[in-house]
Coordinates of C-alpha atoms and ligand atoms in Angstrom, one line a residue:
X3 CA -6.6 10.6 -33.0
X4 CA -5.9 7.4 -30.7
X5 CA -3.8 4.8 -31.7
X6 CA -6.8 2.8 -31.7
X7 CA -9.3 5.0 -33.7
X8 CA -6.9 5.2 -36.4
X9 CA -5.3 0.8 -36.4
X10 CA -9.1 0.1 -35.6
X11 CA -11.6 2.6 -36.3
X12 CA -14.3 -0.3 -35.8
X13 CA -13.5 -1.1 -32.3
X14 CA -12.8 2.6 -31.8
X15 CA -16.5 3.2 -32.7
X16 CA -17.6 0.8 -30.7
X17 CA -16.2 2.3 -27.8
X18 CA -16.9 5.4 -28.0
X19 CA -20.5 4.6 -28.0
X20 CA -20.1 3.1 -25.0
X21 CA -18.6 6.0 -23.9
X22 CA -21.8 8.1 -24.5
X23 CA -24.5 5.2 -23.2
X24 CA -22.6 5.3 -20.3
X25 CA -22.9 8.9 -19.8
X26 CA -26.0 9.7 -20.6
X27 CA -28.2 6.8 -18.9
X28 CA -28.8 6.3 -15.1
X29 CA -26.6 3.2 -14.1
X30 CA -28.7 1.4 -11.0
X31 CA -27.1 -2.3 -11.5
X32 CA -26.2 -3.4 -8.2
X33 CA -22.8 -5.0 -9.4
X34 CA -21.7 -1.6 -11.6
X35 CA -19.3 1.1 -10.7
X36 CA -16.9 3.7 -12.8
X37 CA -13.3 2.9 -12.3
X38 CA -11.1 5.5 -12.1
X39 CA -8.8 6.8 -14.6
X40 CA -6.0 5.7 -12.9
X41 CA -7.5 2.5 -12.5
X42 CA -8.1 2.1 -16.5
X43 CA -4.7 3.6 -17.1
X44 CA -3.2 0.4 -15.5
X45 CA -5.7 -2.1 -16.8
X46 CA -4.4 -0.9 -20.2
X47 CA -0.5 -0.8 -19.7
X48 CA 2.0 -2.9 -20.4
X49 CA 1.6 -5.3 -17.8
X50 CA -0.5 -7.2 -19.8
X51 CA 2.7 -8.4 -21.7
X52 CA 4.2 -10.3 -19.1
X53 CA 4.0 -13.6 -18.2
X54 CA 4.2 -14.5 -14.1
X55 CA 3.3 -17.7 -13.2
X56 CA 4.1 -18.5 -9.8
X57 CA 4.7 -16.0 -6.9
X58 CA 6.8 -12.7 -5.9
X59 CA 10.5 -14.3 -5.6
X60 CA 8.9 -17.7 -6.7
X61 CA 8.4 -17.2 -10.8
X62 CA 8.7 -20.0 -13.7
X63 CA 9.8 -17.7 -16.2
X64 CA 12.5 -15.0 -16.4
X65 CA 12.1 -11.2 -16.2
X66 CA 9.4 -10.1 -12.9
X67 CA 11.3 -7.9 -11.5
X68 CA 8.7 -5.3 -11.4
X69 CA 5.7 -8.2 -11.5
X70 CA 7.2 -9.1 -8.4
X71 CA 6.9 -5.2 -7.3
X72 CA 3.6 -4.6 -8.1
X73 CA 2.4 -7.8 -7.1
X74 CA 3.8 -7.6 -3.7
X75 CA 2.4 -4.0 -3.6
X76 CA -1.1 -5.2 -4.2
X77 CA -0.6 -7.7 -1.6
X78 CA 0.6 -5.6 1.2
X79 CA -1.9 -2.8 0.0
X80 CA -4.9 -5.5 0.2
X81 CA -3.8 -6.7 3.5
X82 CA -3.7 -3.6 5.2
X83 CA -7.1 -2.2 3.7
X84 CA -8.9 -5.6 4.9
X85 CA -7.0 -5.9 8.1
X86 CA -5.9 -9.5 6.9
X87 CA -3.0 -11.6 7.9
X88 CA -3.0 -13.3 3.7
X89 CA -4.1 -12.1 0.2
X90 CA -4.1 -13.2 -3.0
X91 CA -4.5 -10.8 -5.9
X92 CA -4.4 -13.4 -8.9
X93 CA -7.9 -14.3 -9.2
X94 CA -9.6 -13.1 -12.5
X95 CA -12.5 -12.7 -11.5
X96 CA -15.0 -13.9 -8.5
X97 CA -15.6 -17.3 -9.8
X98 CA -12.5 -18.2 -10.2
X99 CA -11.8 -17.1 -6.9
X100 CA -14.5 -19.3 -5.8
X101 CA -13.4 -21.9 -7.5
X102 CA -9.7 -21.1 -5.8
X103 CA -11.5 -21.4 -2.4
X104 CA -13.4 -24.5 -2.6
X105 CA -10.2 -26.2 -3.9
X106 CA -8.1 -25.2 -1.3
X107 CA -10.4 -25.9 1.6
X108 CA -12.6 -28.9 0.5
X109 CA -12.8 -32.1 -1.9
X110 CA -15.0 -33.1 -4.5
X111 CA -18.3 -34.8 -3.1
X112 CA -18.2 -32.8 -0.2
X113 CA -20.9 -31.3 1.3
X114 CA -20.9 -27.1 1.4
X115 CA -23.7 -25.0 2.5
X116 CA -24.6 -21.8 0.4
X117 CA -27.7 -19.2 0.1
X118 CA -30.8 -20.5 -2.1
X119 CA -29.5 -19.2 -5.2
X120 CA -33.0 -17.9 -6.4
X121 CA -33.1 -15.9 -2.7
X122 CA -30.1 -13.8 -3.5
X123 CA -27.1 -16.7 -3.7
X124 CA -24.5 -16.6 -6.2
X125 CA -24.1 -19.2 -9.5
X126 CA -21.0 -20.5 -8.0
X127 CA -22.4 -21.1 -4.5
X128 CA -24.2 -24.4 -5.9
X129 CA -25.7 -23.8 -9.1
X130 CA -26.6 -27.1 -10.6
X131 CA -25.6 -25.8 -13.9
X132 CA -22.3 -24.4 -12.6
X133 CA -19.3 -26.4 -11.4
X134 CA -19.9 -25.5 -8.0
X135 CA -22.7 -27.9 -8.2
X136 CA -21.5 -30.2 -10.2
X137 CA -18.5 -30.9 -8.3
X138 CA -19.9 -30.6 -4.5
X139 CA -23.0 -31.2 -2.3
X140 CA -24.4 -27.9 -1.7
X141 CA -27.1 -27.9 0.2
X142 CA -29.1 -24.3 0.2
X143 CA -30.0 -22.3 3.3
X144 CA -32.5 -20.0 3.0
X145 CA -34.4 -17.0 4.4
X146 CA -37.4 -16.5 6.1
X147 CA -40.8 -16.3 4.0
X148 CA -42.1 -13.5 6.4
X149 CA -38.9 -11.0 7.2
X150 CA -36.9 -12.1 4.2
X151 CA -33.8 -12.6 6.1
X152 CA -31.8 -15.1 6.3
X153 CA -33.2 -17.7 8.9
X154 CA -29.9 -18.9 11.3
X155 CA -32.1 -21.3 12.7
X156 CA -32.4 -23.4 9.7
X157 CA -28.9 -22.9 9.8
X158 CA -28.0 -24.4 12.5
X159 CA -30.1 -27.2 12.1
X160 CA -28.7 -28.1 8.8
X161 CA -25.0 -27.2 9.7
X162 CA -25.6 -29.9 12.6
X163 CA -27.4 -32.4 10.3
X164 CA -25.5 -32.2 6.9
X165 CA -21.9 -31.2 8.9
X166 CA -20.4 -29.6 5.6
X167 CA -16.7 -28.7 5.3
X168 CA -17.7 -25.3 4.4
X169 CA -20.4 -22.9 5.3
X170 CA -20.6 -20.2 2.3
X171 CA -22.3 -16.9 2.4
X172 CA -22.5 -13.5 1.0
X173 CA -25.0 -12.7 -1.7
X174 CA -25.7 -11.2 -4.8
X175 CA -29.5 -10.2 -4.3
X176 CA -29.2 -9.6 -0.7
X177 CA -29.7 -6.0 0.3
X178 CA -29.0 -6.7 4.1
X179 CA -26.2 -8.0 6.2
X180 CA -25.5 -11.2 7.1
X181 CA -23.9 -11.9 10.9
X182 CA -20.6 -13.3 10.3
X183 CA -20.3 -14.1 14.4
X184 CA -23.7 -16.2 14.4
X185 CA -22.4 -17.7 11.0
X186 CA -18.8 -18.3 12.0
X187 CA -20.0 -19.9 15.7
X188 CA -22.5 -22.4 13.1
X189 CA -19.4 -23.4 11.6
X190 CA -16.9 -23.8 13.7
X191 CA -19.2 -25.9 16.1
X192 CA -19.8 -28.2 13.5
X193 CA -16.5 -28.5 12.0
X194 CA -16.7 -26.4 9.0
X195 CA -14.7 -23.4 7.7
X196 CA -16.7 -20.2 6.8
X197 CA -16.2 -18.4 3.2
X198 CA -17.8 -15.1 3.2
X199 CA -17.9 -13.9 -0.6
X200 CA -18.1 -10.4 -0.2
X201 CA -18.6 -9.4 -3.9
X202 CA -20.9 -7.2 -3.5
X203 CA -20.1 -5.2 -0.4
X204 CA -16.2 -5.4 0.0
X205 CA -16.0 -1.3 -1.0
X206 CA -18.5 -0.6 2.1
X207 CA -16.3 -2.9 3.9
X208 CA -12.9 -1.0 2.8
X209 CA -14.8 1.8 3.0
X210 CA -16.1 1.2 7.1
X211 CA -19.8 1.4 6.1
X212 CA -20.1 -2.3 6.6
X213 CA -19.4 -4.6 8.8
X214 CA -15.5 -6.8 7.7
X215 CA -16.6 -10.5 7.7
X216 CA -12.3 -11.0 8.5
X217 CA -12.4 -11.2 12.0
X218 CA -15.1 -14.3 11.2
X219 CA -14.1 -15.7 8.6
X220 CA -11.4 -18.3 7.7
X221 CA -11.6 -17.6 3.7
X222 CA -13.0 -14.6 2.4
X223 CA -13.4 -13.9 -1.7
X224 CA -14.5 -10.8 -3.5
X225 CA -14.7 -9.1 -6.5
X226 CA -12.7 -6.2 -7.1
X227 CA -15.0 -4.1 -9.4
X228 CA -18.5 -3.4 -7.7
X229 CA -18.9 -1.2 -4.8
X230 CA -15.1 -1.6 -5.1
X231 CA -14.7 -0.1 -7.7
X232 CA -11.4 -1.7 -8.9
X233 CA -10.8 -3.3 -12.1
X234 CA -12.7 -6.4 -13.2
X235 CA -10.9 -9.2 -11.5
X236 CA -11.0 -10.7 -7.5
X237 CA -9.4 -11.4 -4.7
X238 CA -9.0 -13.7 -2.0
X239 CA -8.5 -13.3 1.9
X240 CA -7.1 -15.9 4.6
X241 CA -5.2 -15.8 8.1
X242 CA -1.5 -16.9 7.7
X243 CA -1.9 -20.2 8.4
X244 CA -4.1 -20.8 5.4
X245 CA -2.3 -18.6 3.1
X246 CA 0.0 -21.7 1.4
X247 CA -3.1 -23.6 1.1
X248 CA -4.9 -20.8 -0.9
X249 CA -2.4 -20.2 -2.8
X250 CA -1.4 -23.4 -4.2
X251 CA -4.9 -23.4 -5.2
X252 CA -5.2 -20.4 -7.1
X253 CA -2.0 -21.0 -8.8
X254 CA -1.3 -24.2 -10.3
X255 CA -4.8 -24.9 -8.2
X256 CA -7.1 -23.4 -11.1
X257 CA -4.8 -20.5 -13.0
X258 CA -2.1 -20.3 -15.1
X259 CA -0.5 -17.0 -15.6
X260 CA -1.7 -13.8 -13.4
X261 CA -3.3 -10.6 -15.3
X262 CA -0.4 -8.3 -13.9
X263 CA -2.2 -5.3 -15.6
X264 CA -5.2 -5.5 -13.5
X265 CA -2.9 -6.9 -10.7
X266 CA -1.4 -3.1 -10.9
X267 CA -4.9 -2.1 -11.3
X268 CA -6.5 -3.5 -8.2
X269 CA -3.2 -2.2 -6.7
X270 CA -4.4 1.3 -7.5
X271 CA -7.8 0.3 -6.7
X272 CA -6.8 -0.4 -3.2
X273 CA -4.7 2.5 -2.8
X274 CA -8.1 4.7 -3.8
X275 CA -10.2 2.5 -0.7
X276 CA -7.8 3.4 1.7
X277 CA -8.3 7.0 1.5
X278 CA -11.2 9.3 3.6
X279 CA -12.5 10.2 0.2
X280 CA -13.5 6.8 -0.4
X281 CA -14.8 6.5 2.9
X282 CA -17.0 8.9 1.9
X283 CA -17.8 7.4 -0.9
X284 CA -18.5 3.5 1.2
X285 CA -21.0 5.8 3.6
X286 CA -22.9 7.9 0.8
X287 CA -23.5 5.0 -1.1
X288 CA -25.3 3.5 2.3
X289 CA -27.1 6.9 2.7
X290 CA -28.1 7.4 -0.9
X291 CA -29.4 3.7 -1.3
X292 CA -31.6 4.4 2.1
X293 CA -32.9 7.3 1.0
X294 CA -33.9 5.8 -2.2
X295 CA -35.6 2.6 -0.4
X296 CA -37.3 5.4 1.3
X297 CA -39.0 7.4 -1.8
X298 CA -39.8 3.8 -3.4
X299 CA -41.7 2.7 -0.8
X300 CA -43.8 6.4 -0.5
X301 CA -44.5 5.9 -3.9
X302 CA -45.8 2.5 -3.3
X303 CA -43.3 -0.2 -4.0
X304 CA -42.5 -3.3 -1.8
X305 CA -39.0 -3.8 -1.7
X306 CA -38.3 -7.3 -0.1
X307 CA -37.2 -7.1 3.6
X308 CA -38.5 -3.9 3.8
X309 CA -35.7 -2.3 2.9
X310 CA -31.9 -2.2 2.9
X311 CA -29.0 -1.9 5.1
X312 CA -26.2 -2.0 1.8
X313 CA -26.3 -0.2 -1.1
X314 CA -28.6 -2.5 -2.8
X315 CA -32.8 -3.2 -3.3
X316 CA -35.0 -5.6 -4.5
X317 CA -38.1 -4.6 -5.7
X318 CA -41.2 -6.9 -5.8
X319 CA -42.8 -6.1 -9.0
X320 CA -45.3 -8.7 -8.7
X321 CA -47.6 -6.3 -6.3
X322 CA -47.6 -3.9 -9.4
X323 CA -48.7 -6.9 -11.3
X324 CA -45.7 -6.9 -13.4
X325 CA -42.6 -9.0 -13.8
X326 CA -39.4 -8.1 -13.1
X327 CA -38.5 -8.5 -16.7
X328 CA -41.0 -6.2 -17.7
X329 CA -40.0 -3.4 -15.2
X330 CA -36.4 -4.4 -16.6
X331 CA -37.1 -3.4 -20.0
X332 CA -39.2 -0.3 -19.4
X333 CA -36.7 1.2 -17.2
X334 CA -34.6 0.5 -20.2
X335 CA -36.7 2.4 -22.4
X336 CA -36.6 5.3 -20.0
X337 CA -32.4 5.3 -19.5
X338 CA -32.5 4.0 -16.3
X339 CA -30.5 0.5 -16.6
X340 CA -31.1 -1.9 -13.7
X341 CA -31.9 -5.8 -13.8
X342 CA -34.8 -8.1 -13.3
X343 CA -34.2 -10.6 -10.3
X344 CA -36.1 -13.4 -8.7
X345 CA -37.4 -12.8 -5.3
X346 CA -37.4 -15.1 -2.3
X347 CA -40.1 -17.8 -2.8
X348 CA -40.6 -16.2 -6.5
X349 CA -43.2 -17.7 -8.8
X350 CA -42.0 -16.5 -12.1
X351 CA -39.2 -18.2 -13.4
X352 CA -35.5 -17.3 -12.8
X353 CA -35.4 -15.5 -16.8
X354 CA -38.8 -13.8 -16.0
X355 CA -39.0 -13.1 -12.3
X356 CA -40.8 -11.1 -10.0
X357 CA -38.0 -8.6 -8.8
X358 CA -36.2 -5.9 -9.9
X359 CA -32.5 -5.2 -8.7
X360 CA -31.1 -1.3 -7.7
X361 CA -27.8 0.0 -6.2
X362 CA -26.4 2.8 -5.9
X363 CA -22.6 2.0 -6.1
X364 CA -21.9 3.9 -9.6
X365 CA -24.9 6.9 -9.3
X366 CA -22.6 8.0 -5.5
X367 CA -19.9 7.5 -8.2
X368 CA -21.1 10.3 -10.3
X369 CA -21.7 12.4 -6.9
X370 CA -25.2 12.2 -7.0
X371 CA -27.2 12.4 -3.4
X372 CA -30.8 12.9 -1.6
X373 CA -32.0 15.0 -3.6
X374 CA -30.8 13.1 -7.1
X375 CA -32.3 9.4 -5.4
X376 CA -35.6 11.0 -4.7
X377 CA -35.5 12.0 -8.2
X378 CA -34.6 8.9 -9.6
X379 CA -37.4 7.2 -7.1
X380 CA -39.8 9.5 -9.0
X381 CA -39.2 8.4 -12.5
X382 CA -38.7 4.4 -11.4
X383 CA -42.6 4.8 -9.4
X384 CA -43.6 6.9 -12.5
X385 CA -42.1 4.3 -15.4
X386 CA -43.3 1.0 -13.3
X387 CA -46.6 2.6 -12.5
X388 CA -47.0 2.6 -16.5
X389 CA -45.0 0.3 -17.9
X390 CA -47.1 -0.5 -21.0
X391 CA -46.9 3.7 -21.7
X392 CA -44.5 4.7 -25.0
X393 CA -45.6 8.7 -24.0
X394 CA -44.2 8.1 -20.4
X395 CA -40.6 6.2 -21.0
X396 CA -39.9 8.9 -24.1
X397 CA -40.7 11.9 -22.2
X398 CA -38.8 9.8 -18.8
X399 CA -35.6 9.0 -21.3
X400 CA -35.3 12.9 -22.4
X401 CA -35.4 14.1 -19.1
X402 CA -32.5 11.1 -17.5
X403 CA -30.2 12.0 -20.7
X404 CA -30.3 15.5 -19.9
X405 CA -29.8 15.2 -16.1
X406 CA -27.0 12.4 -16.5
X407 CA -25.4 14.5 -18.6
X408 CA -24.4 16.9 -16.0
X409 CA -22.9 14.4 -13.7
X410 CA -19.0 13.5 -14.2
X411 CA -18.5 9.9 -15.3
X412 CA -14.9 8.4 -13.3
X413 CA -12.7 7.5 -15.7
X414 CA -14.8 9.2 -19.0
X415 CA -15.2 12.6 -18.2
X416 CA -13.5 13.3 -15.0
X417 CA -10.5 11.9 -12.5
Ligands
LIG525 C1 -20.3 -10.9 -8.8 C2 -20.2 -12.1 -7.9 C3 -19.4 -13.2 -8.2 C4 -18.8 -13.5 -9.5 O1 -17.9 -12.5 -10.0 P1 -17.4 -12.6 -11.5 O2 -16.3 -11.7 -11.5 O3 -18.6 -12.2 -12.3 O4 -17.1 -14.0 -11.8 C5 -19.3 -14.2 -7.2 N1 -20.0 -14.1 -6.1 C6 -20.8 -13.0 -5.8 C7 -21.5 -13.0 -4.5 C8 -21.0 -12.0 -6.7 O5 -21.8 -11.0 -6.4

């Protein structure tokens, strides 16, 4: 028995339940993946004993020798998979590397531009509720109300008219790609620096099945466990002559001591991305999340934009006459876990919405392809068709849990 089920057998249980929802229900959040075992091996070592404030060769407190290893190893690791002159591995998690970023780079009061957050932009790129916007001017961009892409023209014009210090984008509800030269040429004619937070896409990036906003940008941020596929925790990317700044504003900027296990962990993490298995991985998950656009749409869905060029899709449930937390929950039902999202120019309200957000980062996880995202197309168009139908999401939930079964799950029931 673990050490855990026998010092906690009611945590132990806990997990292991987790353990089997995991395996047995279709995962189709945008923002999920499996890491590794490796990966889960280092978030749970020892690491998580030590104390590091400060920087390789630069610590307040005694005994880093091998913080300082495996820091630098992240570092160097992060900066060759990225192609970028400076990283940072401390951040926690992707607000707090937000948070890091705005810091470093802009004051209090200032003006920032960021994506409408109900079109696809994250909490912490101006949320009124969050500190982004409680502690800067952000002014939203948005997208267009008939291609549903973002709208550089508007842009421009309020780059030129607001002249923030930063121009943030990257999404979490955007399934196309944004053009970091247009959006770096904004900026830098107006006297801004621009953030890319690429959260969501940084494992097609490592992967090469996206464009790398790095060459464009001055500060890029990420997560480090969605297409990724790291442990939960962030990062954050700058050229050389930034690097100090950033930094300082990570650490004593916003953080006190550095998670060296899931330092060690996004080493590994890194490591993985910069293999041609992952690149695999980066282009399958583009393929499989086409393909399944594809079937959606045959089976009558709108999905806004039309479709996707990333490994996520936004649904418009509203021309099924539904909600998008109704679709949410019937999926649910059926052991097919995705979330409801608002759609550009929504009408519902951001906790009931109109839209429904896929991916296919963890499903291309488990090695599924085609021929598994036309199923899965088959029992979303069947469940959403019906949504109101017990008969339908029992008979849709047997069927999932016996196909899921058959896949590996990373780090549960495989390498
Ligand atoms: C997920 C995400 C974040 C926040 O990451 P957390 O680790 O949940 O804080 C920030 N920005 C974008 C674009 C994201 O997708």
């Amino acid at each position: 028995m673990s050490a855990l089920g026998k010092h906690d057998p009611e945590v132990a249980a806990i997990i292991a339940a987790e353990h089997v929802r995991q395996t047995e229900t279709l995962e189709i959040i945008a923002s999920e993946n499996y890491a590794s075992a490796a990966v889960l091996e280092a978030t749970g070592s020892i690491l998580t004993n030590k104390y590091a404030e400060g920087y390789p060769g630069k610590r307040y407190y005694a005994g880093n020798v091998h913080a300082d290893e495996i820091e630098s190893l992240a570092i160097e690791r992060a900066k060759e998979l990225f192609k970028a002159e400076h990283a940072n591995v401390q951040p926690t998690s992707g607000a707090e590397a937000n948070m890091a970023a705005y810091l470093a780079f802009a004051d209090p009061g200032d003006t920032l531009l960021g994506l409408e957050l109900s079109q696809g932009g994250h909490l912490t790129h101006g949320s009124p509720v969050n500190f982004s916007g409680r502690l800067y001017n952000f002014v939203p961009y948005s997208v267009d109300r008939e291609t549903e892409v973002v709208d550089m023209k508007t842009v421009a014009t309020l780059a030129a008219e607001t002249k923030p210090r930063i121009i943030v984008t990257g999404a979490t509800a955007y399934p196309r790609q944004f053009d970091f030269e247009s959006f770096a040429e904004i900026a830098h004619e107006n006297g801004a620096l621009l953030m890319v937070d690429m959260s969501h896409f940084a494992g097609l990036v490592a992967g090469g099945a996206h464009p790398s906003p790095v060459p464009y940008a001055d500060v890029v941020t990420s997560t480090t466990h969605k297409t990724l596929r790291g442990p939960r925790g962030a990062l954050a990317l700058t050229r050389e002559t930034n690097g100090a700044a950033l930094d300082k504003a990570v650490f004593p900027g916003t953080q006190g001591g550095p998670h060296m296990h899931s330092i060690a962990a996004k080493a590994v993490a890194f490591g993985e991305a910069a293999t041609p298995i992952f690149q695999a991985y980066a282009a399958k998950t583009v393929e499989n999340a086409a393909t399944l656009a594809e079937a959606l749409q045959s089976g009558g869905l709108r999905l806004v934009s039309g479709g996707t060029d990333t490994h996520l899709i936004l649904i418009d449930c509203s021309t099924l006459g539904i909600s998008g937390m109704k679709a949410q929950n019937a999926l649910q039902g059926a052991g097919i876990i995705a979330n409801k999202n608002t759609i550009p120019y929504d009408e519902r309200s951001p906790f009931v919405t109109s839209g429904l957000r896929i991916g296919t980062p963890a499903l291309t996880s488990r090695g599924m392809g085609i021929t598994e995202m036309r199923q899965l197309a088959a029992w979303i168009v069947h469940v959403l068709k019906d949504p109101d139908g017990e008969g339908v999401r029992e008979s849709v939930r047997k069927e999932v849990a016996e196909f899921a079964r058959t896949y590996p799950v990373p780090g549960i029931t495989n390498a």
